[in-house]
CSV table of C-alpha atoms in Angstrom, one decimal:
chain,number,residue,atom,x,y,z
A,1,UNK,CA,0.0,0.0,0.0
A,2,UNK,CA,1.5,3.2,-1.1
A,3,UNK,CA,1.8,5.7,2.0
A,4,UNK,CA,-0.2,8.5,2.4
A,5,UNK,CA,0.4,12.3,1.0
A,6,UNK,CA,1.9,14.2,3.9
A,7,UNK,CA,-0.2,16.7,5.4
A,8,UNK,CA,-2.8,14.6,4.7
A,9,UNK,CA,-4.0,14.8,8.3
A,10,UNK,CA,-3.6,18.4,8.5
A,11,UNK,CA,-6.4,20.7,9.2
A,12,UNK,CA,-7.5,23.1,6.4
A,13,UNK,CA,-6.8,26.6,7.3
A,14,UNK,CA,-9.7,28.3,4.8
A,15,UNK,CA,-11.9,29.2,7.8
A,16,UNK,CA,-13.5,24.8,7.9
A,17,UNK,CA,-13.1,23.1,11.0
A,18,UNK,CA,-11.5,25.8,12.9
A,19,UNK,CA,-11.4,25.1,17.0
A,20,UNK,CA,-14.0,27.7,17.7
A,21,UNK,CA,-17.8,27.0,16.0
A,22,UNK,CA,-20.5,29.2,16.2
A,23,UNK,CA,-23.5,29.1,14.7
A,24,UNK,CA,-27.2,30.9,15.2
A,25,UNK,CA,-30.3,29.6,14.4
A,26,UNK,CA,-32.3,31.4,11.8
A,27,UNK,CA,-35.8,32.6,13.0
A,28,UNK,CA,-37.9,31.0,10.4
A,29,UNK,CA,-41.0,32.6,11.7
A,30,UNK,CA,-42.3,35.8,12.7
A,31,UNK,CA,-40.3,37.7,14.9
A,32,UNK,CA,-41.5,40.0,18.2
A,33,UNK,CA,-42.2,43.2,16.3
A,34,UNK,CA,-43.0,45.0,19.9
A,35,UNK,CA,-39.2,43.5,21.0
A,36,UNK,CA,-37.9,44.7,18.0
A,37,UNK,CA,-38.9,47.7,17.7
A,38,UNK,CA,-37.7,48.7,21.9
A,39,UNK,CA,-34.4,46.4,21.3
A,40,UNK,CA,-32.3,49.3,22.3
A,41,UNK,CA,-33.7,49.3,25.5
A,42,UNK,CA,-35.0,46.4,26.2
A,43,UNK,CA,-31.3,45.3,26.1
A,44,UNK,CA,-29.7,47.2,29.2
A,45,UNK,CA,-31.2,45.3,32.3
A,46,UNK,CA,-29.1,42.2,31.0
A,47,UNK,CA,-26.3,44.4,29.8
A,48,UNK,CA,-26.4,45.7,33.1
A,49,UNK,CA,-25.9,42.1,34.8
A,50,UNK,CA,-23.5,41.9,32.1
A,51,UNK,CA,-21.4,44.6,33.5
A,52,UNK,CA,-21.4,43.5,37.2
A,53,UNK,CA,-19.6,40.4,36.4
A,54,UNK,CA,-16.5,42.9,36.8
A,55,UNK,CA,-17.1,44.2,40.3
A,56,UNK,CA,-15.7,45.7,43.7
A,57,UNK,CA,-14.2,43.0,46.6
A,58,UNK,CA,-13.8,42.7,50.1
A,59,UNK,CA,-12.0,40.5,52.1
A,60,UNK,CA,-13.4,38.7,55.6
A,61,UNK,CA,-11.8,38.3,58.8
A,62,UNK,CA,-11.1,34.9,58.4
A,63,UNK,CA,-9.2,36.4,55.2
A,64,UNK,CA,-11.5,34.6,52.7
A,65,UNK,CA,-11.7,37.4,49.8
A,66,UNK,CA,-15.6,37.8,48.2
A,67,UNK,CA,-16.0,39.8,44.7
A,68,UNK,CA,-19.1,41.6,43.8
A,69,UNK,CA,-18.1,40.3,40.4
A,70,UNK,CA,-15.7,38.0,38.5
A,71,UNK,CA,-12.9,39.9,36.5
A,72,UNK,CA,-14.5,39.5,33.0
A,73,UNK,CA,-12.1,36.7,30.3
A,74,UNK,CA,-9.1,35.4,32.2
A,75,UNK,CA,-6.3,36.7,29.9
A,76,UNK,CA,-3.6,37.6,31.7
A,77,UNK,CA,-3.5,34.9,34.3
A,78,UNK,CA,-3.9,32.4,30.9
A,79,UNK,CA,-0.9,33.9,29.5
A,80,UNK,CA,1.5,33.8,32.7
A,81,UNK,CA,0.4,29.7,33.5
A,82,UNK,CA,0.9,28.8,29.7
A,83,UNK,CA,4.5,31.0,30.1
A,84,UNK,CA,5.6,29.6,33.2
A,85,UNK,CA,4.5,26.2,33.9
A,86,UNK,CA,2.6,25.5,30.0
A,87,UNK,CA,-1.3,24.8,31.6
A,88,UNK,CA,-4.6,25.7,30.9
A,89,UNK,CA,-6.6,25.4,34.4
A,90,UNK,CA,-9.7,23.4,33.4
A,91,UNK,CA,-11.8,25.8,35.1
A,92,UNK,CA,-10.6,28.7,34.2
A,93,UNK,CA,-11.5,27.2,30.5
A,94,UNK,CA,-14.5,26.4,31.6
A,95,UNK,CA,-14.9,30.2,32.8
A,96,UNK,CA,-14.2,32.0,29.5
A,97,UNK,CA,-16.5,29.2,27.4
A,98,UNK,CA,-19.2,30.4,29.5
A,99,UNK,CA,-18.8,33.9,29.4
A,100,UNK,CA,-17.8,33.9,26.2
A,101,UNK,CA,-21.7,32.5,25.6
A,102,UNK,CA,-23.5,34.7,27.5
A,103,UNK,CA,-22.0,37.5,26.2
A,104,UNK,CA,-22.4,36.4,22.6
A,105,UNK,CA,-26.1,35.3,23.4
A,106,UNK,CA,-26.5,39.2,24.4
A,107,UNK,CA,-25.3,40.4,21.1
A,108,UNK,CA,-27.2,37.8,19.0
A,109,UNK,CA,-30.2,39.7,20.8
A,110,UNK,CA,-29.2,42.8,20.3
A,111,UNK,CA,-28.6,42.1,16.4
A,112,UNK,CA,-32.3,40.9,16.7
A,113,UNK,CA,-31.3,37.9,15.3
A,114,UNK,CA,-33.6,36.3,18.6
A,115,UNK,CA,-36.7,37.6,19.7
A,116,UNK,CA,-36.6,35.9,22.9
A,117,UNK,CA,-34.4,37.2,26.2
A,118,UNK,CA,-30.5,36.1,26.6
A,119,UNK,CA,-30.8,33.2,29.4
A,120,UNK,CA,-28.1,33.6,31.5
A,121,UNK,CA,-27.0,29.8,31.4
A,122,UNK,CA,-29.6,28.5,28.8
A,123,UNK,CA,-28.0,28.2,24.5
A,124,UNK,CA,-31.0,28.9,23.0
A,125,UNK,CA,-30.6,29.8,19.3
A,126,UNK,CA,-26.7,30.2,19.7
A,127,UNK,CA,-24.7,27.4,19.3
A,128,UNK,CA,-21.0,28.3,19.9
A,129,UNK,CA,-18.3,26.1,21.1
A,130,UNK,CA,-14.2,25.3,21.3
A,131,UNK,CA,-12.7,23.1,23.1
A,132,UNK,CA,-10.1,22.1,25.8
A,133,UNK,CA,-6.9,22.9,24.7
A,134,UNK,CA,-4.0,20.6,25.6
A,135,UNK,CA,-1.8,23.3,26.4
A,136,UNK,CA,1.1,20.6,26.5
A,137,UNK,CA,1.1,19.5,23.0
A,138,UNK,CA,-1.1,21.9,21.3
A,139,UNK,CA,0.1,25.2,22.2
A,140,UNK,CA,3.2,27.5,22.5
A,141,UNK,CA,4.4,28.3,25.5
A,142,UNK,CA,5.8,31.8,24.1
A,143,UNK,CA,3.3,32.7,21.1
A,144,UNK,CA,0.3,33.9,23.6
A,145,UNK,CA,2.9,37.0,24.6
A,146,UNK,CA,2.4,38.3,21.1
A,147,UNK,CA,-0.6,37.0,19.4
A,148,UNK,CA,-2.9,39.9,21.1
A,149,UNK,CA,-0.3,41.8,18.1
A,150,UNK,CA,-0.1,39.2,15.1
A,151,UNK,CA,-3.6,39.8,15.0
A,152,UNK,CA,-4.4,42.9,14.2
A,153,UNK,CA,-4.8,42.3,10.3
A,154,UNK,CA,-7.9,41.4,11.8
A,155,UNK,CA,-8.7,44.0,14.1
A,156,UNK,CA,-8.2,46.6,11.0
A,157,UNK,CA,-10.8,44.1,8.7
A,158,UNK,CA,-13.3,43.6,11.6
A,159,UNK,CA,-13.5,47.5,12.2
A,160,UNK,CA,-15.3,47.8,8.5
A,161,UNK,CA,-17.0,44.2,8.9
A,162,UNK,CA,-18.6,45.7,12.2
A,163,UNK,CA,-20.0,49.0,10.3
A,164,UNK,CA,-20.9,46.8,7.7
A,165,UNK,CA,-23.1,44.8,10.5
A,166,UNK,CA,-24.5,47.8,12.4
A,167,UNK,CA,-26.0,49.3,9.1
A,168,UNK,CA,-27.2,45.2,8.2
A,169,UNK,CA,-29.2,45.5,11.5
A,170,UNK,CA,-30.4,48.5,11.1
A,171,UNK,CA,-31.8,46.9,7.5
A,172,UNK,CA,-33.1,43.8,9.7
A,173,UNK,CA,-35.0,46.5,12.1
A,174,UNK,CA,-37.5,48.1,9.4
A,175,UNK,CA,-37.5,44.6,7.5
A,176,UNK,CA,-38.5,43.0,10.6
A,177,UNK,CA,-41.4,46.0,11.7
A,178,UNK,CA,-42.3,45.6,8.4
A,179,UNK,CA,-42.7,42.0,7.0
A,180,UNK,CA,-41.9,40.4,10.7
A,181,UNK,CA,-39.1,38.5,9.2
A,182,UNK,CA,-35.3,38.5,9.2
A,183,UNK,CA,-33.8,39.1,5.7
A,184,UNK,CA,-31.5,35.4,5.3
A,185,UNK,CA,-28.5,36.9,3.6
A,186,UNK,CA,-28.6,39.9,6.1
A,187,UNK,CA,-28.7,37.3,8.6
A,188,UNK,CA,-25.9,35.1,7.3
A,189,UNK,CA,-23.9,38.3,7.0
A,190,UNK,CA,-24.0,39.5,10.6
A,191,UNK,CA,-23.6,36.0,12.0
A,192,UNK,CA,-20.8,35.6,10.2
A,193,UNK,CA,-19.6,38.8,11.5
A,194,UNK,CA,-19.8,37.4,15.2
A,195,UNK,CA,-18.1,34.3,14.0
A,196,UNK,CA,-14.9,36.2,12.8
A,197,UNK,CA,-14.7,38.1,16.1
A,198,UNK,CA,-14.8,35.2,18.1
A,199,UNK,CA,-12.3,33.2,16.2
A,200,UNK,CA,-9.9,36.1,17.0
A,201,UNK,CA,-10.9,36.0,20.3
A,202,UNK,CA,-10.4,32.4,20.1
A,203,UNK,CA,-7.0,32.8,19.2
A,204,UNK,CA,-5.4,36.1,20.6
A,205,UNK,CA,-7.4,36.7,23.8
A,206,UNK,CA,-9.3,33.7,24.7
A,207,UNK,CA,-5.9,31.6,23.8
A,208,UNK,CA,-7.1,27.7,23.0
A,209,UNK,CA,-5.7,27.2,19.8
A,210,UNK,CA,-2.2,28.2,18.0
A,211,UNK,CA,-4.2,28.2,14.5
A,212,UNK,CA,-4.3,31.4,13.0
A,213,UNK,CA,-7.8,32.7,12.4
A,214,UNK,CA,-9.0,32.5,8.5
A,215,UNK,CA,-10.3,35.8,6.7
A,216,UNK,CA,-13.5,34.4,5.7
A,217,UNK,CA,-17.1,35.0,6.8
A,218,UNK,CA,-18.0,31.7,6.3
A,219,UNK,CA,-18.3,28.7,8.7
């Protein structure tokens, strides 16, 4: 049997099977036109909540320290354990996959892409996912110091790719007071909008994967 190519095993790098999925279900039905049309503010009490997870502390007596929050995506603490001792605490990952939900959940609302309230723990129509890194064999122990800065290609895209989006929902608003529907390519385009941020989050902030995010839109 002849051997096989090399690389064959290889993960494509044209934006398919990249370590962070997202996906949102399309509403294929008639959205909330009330919701929609008070989205602005109908937003803030869970954008509020939102904002308390970074919060004030104080510490006990018995020196226990209590926070009115949590301090947002672990970052900085990821980068010094994968520098120094090349670990990913399984809880901490389990943190930011959480966060990083809830948060997108909130902005899938926002986009009125779902009619119905961001759960704080429920998926409903977002579907986004990466998974455990194994910070031993999969990742550099030196690259998350600069990958925040090998990124910014992206950053300087995603700037016009976000207009782009705000002026898509905007579209989606009237369409949706109007006909009660979501346009489908609108839709495509702002989810695939959310998708590119969060495979740079994936890789320069979030830090469970070494592959470099692809320029593409699509899944």
């Amino acid at each position: 049997m002849p051997a096989p190519p090399p690389g064959g095993d290889t993960p494509p790098s044209d934006g398919f099977d990249y370590p962070l999925t997202l996906s949102v279900d399309y509403p294929d039905r008639d959205l909330d036109r009330l919701s929609t049309a008070f989205r602005i503010f109908t937003v803030i009490p869970i954008a509020i909540l939102a904002a308390t997870i970074t919060g004030g502390s104080f510490t006990t007596t018995s020196g226990a320290r209590y926070v009115g929050g949590a301090v947002g995506i672990l970052f900085i603490p990821v980068v010094l354990m994968l520098l120094f001792r090349k670990k990913y605490p399984r809880w901490w990952y389990d943190w930011n996959l959480q966060l990083t939900r809830f948060g997108n959940r909130i902005v899938v609302y926002l986009a009125l892409m779902d009619d119905r309230y961001p759960s704080t723990d429920e998926e409903q129509a977002l579907d986004l996912d990466f998974p455990y890194p194994d910070a031993e064999h999969d990742l550099s122990q030196g690259l998350p110091l600069v990958k925040w800065f090998l990124a910014i290609p992206h950053y300087i895209v995603l700037i016009f790719l976000t207009i782009g989006a705000f002026f898509a929902a905007i579209f989606a608003w009237f369409a949706i007071l109007i006909t009660g529907r979501y346009p489908r390519s609108v839709f495509d385009y702002v989810e695939g909008v959310i998708r590119w941020h969060n495979r740079v989050g994936a890789y320069a902030f979030l830090l469970i994967t070494d592959r470099y995010p692809p320029f593409s839109l699509r899944p």
